[in-house]
PDB file of C-alpha atoms in Angstrom:
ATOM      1  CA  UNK A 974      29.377  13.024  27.436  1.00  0.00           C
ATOM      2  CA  UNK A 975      26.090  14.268  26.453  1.00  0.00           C
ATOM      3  CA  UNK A 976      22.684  12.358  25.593  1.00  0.00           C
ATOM      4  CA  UNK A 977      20.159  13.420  23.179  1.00  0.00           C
ATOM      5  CA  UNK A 978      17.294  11.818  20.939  1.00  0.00           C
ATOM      6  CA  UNK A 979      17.986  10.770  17.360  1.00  0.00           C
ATOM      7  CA  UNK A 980      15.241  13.497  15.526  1.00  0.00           C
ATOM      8  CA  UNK A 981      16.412  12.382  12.043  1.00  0.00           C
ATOM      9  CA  UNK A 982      18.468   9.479  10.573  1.00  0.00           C
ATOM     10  CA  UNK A 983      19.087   8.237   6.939  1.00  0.00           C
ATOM     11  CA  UNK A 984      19.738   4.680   6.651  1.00  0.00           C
ATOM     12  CA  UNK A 985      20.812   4.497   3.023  1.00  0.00           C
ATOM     13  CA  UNK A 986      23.154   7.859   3.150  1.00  0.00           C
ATOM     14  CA  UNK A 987      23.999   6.610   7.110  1.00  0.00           C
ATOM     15  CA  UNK A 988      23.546  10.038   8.424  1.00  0.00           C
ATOM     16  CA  UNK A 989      21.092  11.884  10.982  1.00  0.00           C
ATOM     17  CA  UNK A 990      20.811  14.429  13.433  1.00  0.00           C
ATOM     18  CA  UNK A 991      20.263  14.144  17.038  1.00  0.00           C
ATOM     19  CA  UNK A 992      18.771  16.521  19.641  1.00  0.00           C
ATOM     20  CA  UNK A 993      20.553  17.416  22.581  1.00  0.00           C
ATOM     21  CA  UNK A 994      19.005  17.042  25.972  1.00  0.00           C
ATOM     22  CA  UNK A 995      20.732  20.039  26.998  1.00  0.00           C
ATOM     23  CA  UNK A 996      18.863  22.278  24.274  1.00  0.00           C
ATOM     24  CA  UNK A 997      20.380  24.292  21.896  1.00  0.00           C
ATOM     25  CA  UNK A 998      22.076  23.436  18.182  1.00  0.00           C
ATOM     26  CA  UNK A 999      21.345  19.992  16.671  1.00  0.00           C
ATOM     27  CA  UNK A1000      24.187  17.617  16.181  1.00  0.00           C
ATOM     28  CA  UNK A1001      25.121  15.736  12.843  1.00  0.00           C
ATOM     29  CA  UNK A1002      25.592  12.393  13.322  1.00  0.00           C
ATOM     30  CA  UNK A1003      27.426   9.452  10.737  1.00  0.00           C
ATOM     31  CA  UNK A1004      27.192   5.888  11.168  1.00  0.00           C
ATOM     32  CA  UNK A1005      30.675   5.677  10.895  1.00  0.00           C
ATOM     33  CA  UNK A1006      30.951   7.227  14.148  1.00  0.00           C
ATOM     34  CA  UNK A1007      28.515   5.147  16.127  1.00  0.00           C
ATOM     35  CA  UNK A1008      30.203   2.925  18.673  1.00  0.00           C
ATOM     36  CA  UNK A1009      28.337  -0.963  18.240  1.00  0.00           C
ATOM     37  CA  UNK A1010      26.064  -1.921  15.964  1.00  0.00           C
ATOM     38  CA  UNK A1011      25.523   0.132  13.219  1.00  0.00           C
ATOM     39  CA  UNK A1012      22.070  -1.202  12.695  1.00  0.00           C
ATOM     40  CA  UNK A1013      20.584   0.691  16.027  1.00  0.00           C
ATOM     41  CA  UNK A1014      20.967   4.090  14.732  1.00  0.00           C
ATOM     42  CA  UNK A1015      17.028   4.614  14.166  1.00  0.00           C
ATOM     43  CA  UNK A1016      14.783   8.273  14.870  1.00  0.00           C
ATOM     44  CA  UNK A1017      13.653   8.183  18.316  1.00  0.00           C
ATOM     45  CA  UNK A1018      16.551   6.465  19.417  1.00  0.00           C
ATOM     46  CA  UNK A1019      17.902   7.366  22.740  1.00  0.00           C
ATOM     47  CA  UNK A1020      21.809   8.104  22.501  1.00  0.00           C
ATOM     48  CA  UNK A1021      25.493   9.147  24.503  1.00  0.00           C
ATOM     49  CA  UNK A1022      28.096  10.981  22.406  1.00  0.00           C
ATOM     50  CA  UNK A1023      30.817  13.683  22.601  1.00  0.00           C
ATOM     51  CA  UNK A1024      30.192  16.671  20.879  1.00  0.00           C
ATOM     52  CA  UNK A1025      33.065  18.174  18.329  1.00  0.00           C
ATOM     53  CA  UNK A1026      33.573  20.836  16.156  1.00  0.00           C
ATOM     54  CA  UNK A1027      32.862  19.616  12.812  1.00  0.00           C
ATOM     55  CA  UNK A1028      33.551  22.094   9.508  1.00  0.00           C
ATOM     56  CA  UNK A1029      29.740  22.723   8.918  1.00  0.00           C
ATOM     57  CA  UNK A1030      28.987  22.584  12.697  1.00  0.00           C
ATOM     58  CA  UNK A1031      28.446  20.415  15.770  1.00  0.00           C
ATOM     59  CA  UNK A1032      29.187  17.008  14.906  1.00  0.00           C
ATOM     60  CA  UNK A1033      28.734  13.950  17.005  1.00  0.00           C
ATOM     61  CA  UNK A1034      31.205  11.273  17.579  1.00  0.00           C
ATOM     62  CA  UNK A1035      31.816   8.192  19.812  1.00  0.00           C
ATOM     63  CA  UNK A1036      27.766   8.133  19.505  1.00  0.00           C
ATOM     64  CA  UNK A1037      26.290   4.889  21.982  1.00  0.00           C
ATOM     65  CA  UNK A1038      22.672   3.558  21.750  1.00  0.00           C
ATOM     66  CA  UNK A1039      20.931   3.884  25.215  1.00  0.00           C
ATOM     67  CA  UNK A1040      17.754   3.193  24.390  1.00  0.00           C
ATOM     68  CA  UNK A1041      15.705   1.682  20.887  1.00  0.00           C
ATOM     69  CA  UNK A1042      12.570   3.516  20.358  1.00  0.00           C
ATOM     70  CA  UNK A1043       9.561   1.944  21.186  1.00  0.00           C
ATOM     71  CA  UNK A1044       8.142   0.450  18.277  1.00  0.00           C
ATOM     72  CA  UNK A1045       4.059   0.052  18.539  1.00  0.00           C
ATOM     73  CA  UNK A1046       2.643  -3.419  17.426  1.00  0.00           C
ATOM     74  CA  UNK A1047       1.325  -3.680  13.919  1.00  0.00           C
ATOM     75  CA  UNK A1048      -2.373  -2.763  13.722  1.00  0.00           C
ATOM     76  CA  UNK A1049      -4.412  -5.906  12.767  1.00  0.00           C
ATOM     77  CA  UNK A1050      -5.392  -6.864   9.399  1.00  0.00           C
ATOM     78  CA  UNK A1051      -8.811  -6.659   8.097  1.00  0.00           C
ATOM     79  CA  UNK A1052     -10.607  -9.715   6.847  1.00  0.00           C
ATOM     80  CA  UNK A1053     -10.726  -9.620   3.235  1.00  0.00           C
ATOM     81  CA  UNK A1054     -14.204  -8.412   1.648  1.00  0.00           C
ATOM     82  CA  UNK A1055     -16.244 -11.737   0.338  1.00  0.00           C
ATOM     83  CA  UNK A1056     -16.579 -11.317  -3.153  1.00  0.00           C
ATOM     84  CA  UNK A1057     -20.139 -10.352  -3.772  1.00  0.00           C
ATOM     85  CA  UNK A1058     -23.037 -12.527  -5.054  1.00  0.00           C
ATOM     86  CA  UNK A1059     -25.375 -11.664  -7.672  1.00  0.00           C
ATOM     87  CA  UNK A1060     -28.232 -10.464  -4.800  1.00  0.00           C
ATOM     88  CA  UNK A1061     -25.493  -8.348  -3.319  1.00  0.00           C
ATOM     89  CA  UNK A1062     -24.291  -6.486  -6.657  1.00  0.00           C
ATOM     90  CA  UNK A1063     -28.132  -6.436  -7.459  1.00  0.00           C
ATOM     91  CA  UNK A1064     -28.673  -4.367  -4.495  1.00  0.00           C
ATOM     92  CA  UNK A1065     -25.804  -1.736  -4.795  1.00  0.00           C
ATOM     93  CA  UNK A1066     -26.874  -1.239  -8.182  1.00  0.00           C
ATOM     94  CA  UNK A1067     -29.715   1.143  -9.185  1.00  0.00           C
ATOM     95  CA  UNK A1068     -31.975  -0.664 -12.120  1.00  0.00           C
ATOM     96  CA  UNK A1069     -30.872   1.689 -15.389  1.00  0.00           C
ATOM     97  CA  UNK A1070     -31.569   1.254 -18.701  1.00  0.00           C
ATOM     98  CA  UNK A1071     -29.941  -2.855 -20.368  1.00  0.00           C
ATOM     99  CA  UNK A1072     -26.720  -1.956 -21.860  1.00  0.00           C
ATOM    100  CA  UNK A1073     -26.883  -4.518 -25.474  1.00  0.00           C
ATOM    101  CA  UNK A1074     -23.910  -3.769 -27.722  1.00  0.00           C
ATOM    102  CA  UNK A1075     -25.182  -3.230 -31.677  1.00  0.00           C
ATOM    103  CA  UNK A1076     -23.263  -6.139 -32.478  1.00  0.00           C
ATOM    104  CA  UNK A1077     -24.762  -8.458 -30.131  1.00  0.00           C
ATOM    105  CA  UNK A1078     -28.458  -8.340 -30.374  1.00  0.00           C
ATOM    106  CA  UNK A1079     -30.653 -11.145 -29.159  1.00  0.00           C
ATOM    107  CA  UNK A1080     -32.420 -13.248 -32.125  1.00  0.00           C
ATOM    108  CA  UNK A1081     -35.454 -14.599 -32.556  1.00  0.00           C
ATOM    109  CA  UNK A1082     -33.917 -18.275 -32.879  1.00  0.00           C
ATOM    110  CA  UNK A1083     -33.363 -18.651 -28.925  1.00  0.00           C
ATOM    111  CA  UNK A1084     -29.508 -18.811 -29.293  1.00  0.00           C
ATOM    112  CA  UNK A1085     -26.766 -16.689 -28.070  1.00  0.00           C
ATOM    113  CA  UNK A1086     -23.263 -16.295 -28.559  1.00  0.00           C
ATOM    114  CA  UNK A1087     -21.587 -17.938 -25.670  1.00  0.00           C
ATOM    115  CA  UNK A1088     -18.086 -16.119 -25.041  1.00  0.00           C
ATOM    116  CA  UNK A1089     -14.502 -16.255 -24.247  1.00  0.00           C
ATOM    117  CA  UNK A1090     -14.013 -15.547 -20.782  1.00  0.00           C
ATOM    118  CA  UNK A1091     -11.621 -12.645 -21.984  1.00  0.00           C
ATOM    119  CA  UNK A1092     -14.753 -11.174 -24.104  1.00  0.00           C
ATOM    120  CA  UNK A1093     -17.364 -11.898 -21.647  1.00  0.00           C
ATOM    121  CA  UNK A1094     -14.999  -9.863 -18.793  1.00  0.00           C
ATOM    122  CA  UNK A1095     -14.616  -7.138 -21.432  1.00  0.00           C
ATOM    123  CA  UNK A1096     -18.572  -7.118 -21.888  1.00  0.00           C
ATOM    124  CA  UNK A1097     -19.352  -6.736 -17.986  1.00  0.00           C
ATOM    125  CA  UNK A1098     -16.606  -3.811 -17.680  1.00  0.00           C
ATOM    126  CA  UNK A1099     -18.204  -1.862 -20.493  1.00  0.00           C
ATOM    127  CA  UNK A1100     -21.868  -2.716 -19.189  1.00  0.00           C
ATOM    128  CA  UNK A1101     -20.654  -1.842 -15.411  1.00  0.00           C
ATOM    129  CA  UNK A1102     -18.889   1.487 -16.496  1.00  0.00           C
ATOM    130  CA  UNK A1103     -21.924   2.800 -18.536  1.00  0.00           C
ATOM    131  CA  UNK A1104     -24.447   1.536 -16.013  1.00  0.00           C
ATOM    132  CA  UNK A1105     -22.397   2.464 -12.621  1.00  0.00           C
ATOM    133  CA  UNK A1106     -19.376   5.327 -13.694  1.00  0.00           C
ATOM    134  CA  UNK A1107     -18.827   6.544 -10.021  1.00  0.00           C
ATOM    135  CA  UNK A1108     -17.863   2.612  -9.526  1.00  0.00           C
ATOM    136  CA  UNK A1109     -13.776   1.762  -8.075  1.00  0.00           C
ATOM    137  CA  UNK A1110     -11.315  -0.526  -9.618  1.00  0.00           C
ATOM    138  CA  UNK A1111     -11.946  -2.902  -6.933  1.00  0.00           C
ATOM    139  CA  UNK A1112     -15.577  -2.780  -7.056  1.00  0.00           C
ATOM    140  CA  UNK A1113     -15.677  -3.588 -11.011  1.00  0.00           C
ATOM    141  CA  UNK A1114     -12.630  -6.250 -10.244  1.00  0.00           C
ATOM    142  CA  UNK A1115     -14.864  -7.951  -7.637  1.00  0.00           C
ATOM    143  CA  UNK A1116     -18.206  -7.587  -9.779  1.00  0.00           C
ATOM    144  CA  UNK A1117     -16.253  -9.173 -12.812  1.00  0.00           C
ATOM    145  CA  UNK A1118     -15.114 -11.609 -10.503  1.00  0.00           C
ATOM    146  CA  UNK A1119     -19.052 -12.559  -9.293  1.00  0.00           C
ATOM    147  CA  UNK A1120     -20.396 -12.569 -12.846  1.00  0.00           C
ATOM    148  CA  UNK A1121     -17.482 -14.688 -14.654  1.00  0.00           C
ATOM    149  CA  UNK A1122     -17.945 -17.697 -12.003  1.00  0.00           C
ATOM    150  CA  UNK A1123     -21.695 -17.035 -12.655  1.00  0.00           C
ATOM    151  CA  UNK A1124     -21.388 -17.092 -15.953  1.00  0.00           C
ATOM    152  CA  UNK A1125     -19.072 -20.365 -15.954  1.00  0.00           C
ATOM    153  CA  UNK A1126     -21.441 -22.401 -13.864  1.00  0.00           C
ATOM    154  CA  UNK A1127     -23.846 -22.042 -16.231  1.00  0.00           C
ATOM    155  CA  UNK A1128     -22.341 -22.301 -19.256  1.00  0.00           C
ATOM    156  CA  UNK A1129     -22.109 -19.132 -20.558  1.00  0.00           C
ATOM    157  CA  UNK A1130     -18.715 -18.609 -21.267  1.00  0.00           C
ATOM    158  CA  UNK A1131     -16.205 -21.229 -22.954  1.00  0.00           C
ATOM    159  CA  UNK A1132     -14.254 -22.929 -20.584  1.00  0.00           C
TER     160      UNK A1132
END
């Protein structure tokens, strides 16, 4: 019997290679011809098997798990980001010139338009985009986010 190291192993097609201790030609390796569970068969795996003469080359059969890989413990998550206030987004912002669309120009009457929240998001991506451009998806997401509770507190928006 010889022992090698699983260096390659498809789980969907159930085939790998393994690595001989001994050196020399890697051995093909099917599922089919692992002796236990079929679900150990992993890449790093530790492993006992004959070697034959297979049409294409070495093949391996009566193939035993000695030893799982060790498997390193997931890396800890990251808090999520607090979504910004108004002071924050203020400050990662550089003051540029007030982005008004034509069609909504303040009047002399004190009124404005107030918005559907679908509008008013549309607004702030269009003013963030011409005021910012080097901004992420998640920034804007997380500044739209900011101004459309802002913007909902006070009224600004339909509910």
């Amino acid at each position: 019997m010889a022992t090698g190291k699983v260096i390659s192993f498809d789980g969907f097609r159930g085939y790998g290679f393994i690595a001989p201790d001994r050196g020399g030609e890697d051995v093909f390796m099917h599922v089919n011809d692992l002796d236990g569970d079929k679900s150990l068969a992993s890449v790093d795996a530790r492993v006992e098997f004959m070697v034959e003469n297979g049409g294409k080359g070495l093949k391996a059969s009566h193939v035993r798990v000695l030893e799982q890989p060790i498997t390193p413990s997931p890396l800890p998550r990251a808090a999520p980001k607090p979504i910004p206030t108004p002071a924050t987004i203020a400050s990662m912002v550089s003051p540029g010139p007030a982005v008004v669309a034509p069609d909504r120009q303040a009047d002399d009457s004190g009124f404005c338009d107030v918005l559907s929240v679908k509008e008013f998001t549309q607004e702030i991506t269009e003013a963030v985009l011409t005021a910012v451009p080097a901004m992420n998806a998640e920034q804007i997401l997380r500044v739209r986010t900011c101004f459309i509770g802002l913007a909902q507190t006070h009224g600004w928006v339909e509910a």
